Coordinates of C-alpha atoms in Angstrom, one line a residue:
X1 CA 10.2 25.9 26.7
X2 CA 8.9 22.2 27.3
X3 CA 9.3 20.3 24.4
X4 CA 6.2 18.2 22.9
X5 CA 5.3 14.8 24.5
X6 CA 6.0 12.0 22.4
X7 CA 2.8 11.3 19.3
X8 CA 3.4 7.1 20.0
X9 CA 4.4 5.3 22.6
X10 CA 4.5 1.5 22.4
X11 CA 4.6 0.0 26.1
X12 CA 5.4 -3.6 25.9
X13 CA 3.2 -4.8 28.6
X14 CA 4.7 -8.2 28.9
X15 CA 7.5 -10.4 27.7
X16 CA 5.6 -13.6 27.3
X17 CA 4.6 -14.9 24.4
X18 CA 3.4 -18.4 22.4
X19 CA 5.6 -17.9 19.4
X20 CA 9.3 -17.8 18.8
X21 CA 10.1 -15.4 16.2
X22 CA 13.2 -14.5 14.8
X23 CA 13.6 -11.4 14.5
X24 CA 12.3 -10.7 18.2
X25 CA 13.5 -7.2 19.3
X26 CA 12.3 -7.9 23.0
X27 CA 13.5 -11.9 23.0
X28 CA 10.2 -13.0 24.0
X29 CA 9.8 -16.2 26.1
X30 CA 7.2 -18.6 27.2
X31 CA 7.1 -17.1 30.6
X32 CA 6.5 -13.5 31.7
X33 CA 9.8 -11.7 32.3
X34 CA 10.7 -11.7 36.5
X35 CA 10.3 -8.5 37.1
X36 CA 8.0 -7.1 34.9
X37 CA 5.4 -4.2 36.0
X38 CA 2.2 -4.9 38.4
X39 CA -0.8 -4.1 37.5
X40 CA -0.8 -1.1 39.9
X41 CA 2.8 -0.1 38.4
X42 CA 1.4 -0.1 34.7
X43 CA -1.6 1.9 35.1
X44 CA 0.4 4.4 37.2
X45 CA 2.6 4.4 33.8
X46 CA -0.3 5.3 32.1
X47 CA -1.5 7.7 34.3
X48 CA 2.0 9.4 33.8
X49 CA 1.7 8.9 29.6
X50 CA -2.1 10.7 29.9
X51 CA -0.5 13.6 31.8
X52 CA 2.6 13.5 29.6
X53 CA -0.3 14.4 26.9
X54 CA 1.1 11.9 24.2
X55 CA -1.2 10.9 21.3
X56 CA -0.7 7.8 21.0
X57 CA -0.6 4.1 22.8
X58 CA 0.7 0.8 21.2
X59 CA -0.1 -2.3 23.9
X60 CA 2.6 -5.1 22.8
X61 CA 4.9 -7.8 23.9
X62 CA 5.4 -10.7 23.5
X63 CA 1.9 -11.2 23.2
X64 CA -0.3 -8.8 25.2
X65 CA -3.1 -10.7 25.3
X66 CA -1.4 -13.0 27.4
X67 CA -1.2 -11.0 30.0
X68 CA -4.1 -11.7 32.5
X69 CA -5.0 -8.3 33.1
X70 CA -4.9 -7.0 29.6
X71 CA -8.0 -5.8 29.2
X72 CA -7.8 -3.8 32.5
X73 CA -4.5 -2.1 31.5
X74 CA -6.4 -1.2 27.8
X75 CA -9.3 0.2 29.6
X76 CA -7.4 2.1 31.9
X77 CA -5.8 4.1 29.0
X78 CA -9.6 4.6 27.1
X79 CA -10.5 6.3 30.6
X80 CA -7.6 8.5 30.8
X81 CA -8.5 9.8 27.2
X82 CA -5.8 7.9 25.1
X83 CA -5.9 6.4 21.8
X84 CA -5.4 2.9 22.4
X85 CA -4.7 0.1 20.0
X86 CA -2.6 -3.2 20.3
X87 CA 0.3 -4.9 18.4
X88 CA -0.3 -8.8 18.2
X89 CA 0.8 -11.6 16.5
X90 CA -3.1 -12.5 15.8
X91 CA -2.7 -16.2 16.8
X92 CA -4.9 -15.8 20.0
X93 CA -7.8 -13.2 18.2
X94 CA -11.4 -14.7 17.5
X95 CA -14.4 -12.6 17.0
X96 CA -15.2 -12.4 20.5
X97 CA -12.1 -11.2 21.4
X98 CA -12.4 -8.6 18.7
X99 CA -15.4 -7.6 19.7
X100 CA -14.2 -7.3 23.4
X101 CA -11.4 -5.1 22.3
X102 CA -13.7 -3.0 20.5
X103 CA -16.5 -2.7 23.4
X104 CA -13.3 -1.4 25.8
X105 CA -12.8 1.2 23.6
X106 CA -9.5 -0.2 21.4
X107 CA -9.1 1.5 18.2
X108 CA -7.3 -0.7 16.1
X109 CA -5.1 -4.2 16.3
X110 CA -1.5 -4.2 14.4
X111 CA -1.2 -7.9 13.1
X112 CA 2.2 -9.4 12.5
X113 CA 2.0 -10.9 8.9
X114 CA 5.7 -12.3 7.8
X115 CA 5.1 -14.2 4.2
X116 CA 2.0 -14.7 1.7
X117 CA 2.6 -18.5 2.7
X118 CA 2.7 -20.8 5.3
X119 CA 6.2 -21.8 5.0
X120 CA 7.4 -18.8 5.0
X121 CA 5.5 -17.1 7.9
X122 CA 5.7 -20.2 9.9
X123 CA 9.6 -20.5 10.0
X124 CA 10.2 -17.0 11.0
X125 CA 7.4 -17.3 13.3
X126 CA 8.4 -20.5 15.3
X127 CA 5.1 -22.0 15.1
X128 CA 2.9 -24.6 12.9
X129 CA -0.3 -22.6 12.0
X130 CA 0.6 -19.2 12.9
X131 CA -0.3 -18.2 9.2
X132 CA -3.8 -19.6 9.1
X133 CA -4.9 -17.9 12.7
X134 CA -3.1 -14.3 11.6
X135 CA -5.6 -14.4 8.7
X136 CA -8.5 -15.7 10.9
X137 CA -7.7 -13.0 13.1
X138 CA -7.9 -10.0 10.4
X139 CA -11.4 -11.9 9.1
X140 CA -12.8 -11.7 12.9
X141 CA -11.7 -8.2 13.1
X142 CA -13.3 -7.3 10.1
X143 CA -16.7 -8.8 11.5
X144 CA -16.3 -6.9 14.6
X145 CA -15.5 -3.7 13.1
X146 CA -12.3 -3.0 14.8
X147 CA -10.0 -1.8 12.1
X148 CA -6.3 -3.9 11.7
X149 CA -3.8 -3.4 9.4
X150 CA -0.8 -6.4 8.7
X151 CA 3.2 -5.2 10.3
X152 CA 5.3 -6.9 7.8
X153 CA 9.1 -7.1 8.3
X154 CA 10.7 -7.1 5.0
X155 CA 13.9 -9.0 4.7
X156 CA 15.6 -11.6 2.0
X157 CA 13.6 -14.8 2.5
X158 CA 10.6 -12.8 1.8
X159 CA 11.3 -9.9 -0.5
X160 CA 9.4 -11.4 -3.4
X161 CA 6.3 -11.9 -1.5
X162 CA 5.9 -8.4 -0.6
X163 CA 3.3 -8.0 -3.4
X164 CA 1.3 -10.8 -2.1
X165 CA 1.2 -10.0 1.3
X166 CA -0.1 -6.3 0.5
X167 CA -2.6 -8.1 -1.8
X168 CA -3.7 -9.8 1.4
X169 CA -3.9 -6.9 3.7
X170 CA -6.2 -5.0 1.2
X171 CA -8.2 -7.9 0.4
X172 CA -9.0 -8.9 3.8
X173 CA -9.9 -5.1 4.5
X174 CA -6.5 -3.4 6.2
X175 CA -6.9 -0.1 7.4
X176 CA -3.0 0.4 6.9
X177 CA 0.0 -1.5 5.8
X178 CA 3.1 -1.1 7.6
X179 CA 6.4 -2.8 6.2
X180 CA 9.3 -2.4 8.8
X181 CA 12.7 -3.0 7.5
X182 CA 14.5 -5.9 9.5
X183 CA 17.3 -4.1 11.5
X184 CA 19.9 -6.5 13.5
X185 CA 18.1 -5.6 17.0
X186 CA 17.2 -8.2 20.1
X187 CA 17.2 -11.6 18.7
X188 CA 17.5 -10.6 14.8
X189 CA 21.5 -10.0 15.4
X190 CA 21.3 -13.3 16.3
X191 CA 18.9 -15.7 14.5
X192 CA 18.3 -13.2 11.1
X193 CA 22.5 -13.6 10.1
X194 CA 22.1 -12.3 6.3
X195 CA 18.7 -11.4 6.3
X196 CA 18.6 -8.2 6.3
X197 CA 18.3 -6.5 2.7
X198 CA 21.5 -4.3 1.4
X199 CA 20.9 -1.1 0.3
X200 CA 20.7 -1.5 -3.4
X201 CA 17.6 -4.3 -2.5
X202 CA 16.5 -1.7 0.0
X203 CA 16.1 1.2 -2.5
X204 CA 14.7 -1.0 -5.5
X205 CA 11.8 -2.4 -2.9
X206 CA 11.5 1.5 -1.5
X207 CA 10.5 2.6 -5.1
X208 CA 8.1 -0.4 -5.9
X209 CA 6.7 0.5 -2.6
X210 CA 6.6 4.2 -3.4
X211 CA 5.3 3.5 -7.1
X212 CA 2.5 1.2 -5.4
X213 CA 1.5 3.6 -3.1
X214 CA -0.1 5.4 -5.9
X215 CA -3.2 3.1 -6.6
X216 CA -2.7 1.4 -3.0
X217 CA -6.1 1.4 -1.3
X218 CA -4.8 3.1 2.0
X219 CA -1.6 4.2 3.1
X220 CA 1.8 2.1 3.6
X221 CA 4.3 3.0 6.1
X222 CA 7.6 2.2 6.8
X223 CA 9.1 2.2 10.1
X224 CA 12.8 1.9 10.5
X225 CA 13.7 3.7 7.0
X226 CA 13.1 7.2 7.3
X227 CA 14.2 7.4 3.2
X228 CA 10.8 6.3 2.0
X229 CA 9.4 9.0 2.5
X230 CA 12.0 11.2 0.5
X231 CA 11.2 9.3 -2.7
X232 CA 7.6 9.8 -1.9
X233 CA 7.8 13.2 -2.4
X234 CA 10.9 12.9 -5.2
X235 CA 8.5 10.3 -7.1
X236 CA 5.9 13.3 -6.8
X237 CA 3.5 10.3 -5.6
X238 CA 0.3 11.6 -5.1
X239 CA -2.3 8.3 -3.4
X240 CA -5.7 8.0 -5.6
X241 CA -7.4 6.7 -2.8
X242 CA -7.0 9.0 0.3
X243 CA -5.7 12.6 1.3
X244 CA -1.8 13.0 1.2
X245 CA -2.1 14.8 4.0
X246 CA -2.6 11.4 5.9
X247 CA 1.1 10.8 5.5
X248 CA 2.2 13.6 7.4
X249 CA 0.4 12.2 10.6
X250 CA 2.9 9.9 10.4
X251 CA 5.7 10.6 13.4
X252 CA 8.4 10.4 10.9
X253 CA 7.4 12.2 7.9
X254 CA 9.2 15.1 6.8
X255 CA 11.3 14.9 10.4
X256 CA 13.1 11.7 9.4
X257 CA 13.7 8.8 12.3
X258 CA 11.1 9.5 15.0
X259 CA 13.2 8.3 18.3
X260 CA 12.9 10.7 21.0
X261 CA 11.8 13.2 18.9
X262 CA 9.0 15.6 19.7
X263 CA 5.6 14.0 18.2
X264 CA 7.7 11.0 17.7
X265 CA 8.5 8.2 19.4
X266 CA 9.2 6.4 23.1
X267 CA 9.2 2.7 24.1
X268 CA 8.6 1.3 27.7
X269 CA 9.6 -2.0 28.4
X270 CA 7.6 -4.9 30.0
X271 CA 10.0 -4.4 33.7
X272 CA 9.5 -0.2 33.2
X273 CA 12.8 0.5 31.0
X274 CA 12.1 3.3 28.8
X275 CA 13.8 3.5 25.2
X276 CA 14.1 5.7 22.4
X277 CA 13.2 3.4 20.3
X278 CA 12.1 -0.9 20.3
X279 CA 15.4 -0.8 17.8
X280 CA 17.5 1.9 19.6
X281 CA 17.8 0.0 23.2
X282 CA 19.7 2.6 24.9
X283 CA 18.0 2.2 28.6
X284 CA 17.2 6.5 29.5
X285 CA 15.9 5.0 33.2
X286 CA 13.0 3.0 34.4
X287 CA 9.4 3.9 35.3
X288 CA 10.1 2.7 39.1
X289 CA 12.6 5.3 39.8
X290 CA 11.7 8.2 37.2
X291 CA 9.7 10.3 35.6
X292 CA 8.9 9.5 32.3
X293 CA 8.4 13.3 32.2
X294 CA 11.6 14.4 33.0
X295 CA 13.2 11.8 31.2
X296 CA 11.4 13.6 28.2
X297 CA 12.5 16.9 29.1
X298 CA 16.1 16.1 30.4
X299 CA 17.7 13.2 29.3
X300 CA 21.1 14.1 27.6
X301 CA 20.6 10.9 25.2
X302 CA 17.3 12.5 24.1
X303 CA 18.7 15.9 24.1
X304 CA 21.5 14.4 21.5
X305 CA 19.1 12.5 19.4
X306 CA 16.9 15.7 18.7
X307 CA 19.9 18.1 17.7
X308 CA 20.4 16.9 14.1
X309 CA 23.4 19.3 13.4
X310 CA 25.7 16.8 15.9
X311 CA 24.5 13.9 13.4
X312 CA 28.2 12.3 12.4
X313 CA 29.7 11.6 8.8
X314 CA 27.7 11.3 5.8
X315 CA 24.3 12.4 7.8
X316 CA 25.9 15.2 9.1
X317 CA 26.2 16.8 5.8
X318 CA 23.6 15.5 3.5
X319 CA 20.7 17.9 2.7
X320 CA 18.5 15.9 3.8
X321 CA 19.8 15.8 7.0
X322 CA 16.4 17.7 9.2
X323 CA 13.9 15.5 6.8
X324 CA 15.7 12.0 7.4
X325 CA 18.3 11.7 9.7
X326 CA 18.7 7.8 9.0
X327 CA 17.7 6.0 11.3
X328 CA 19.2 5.9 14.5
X329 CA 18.8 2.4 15.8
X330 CA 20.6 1.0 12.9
X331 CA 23.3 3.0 13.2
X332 CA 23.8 1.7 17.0
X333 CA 23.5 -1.8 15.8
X334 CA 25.6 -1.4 13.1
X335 CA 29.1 1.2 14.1
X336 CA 28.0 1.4 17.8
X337 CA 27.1 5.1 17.9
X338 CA 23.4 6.2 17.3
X339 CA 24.8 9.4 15.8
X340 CA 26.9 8.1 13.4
X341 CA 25.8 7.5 9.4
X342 CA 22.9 4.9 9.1
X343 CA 24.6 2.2 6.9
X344 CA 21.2 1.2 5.7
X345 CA 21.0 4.4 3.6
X346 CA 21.6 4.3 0.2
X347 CA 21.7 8.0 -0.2
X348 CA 24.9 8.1 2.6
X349 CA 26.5 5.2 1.5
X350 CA 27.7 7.0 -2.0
X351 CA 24.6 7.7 -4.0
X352 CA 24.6 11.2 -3.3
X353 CA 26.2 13.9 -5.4
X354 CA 28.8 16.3 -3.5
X355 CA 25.8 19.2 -4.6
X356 CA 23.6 17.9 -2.9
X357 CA 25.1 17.9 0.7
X358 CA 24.6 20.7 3.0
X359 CA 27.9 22.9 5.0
X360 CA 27.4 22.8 8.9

């Protein structure tokens, strides 16, 4: 029976880019990487995605925008019936840009927002004035209608600004929030030493973020800790402001970490490497030489990643298990096999009562 194509796909469509960020899961440069895709090459990729039927199509980096032939790559995908929409870091997005996104058929821009300050945002970003242009950038896409929402990585140096920057992403008119929690991946293992939260500051902003979600204007997601959700529905939160049922168009809600799952998630690198996962960077094969079809369907890695009962110690036998399944990518980073217990979970890692595990 073929399994279902994957909901997102993020295809990094270059590794250029004009900031230097810390946490970098592709270790962006200043210069395109040698080998990266053609232009031929990448709208053959997406050629394959459209007939791979997925549902979505994130266009990243580095920076997509500076790749020269952007906009031919984004209108490709709009042809082939796609929903298209970009992840940038916002510095290189002025009204006109906005509005060229928007007349090409892009449905939404994912801007990288890192502190509610300057100094903060700046030093993880690399670069003097990053924080002003993000914000210009959300206020240009406003004017030209194309929705945005702020991709805020939640770590230690800005933990306490968290409020603050969701103040700004609903006063400035986000569609969506979306706080990904720093795993040690690409450059983070080795610039973001001690940054990441531990799981007792993980849980406590989980809740706030659960609590907030209640009177929150649209909805927050959170990539990279598939335990949010389960206090979203242990908190009984119910949002004011939009149908519940939005949440469960999220790729991970209810199924736990969406790598390789069906409806979930696949990641194409700028030279054609496909991944799980942009934070489980286990190479599966390479656009040039395979099918990203049969990769889907075959690939033992895949094949492992989507039979939950072969999950290792304490996700193996917690009862949340089918709904959660920690998240993968951290458990590569951390103890070198993606199937063993996500360290990151506070639920795994001894807050968890022998009752409430489940027998394999």
């Amino acid at each position: 029976m073929p399994i279902s194509p994957p909901f997102l796909v993020s295809f990094s469509i270059t590794g250029k880019c004009n900031l230097k960020c810390k946490h970098c899961y592709s270790e962006s440069t200043e210069k395109p990487l040698p080998d990266e895709l053609s232009t031929e090459e990448a709208l053959r990729t997406i050629d394959e995605l459209a007939d791979l039927g997925i549902g979505l199509l994130i266009l990243d980096g580095g920076e997509p925008l500076l790749r020269e032939d952007f906009f031919t790559i984004a209108s490709h995908a709009v042809r082939k019936g796609i929903i298209t929409v970009i992840g940038s870091n916002g510095t290189l997005i002025d009204f006109s840009t906005a509005k060229r996104m928007v007349d090409c058929g892009i449905k939404a821009v994912a801007l990288s927002l890192d502190g509610a300050s300057a100094e903060t945002h700046d030093s993880f970003r690399g670069e003097e004035g990053s924080f002003k242009k993000v914000l210009e950038a959300a206020t240009a896409c406003n004017r030209a209608n194309l929705p945005f929402q702020f991709g805020m990585v939640v770590r230690r140096q800005n933990l306490p600004e968290i409020p603050e920057m969701l103040r700004l992403n609903d006063e400035l008119g986000g569609s969506a929030a979306e706080i990904f929690d720093l795993i040690p991946s690409g450059r983070a293992k080795k610039e973001c030493s001690g940054e990441a939260l531990n799981n007792k500051e993980r849980r406590e902003i989980m809740e706030w973020l659960a609590k907030k979600q209640t009177d929150y204007r649209v909805p927050i997601r959170v990539p990279a800790c598939p335990m949010y959700p389960l206090l979203l529905e242990e908190m009984k939160i119910v949002p004011k402001h939009f149908p519940i049922e939005l949440f469960q168009r999220i790729p991970y809600s209810q199924r736990g970490c969406a790598a390789g799952m069906p409806l979930g998630y696949l990641v194409i690198r700028a030279n054609g490497d496909i991944h799980p996962c942009m934070l489980l960077q286990i190479k599966l094969g390479n656009v040039r030489e395979n099918k990203i079809g049969l990769i889907w369907e075959e690939h033992p890695v895949l094949i492992e990643l989507r039979s939950r009962e072969k999950l290792k110690g304490e996700c193996g036998i917690c009862r949340y298990r089918d709904k959660c399944a920690g998240c993968r990518g951290r458990a590569l980073e951390e103890t070198g096999d993606f199937m063993q217990t996500d360290p990151g979970c506070w639920i795994a890692t001894g807050e968890i009562n022998r009752d409430e595990r489940i027998s394999i």
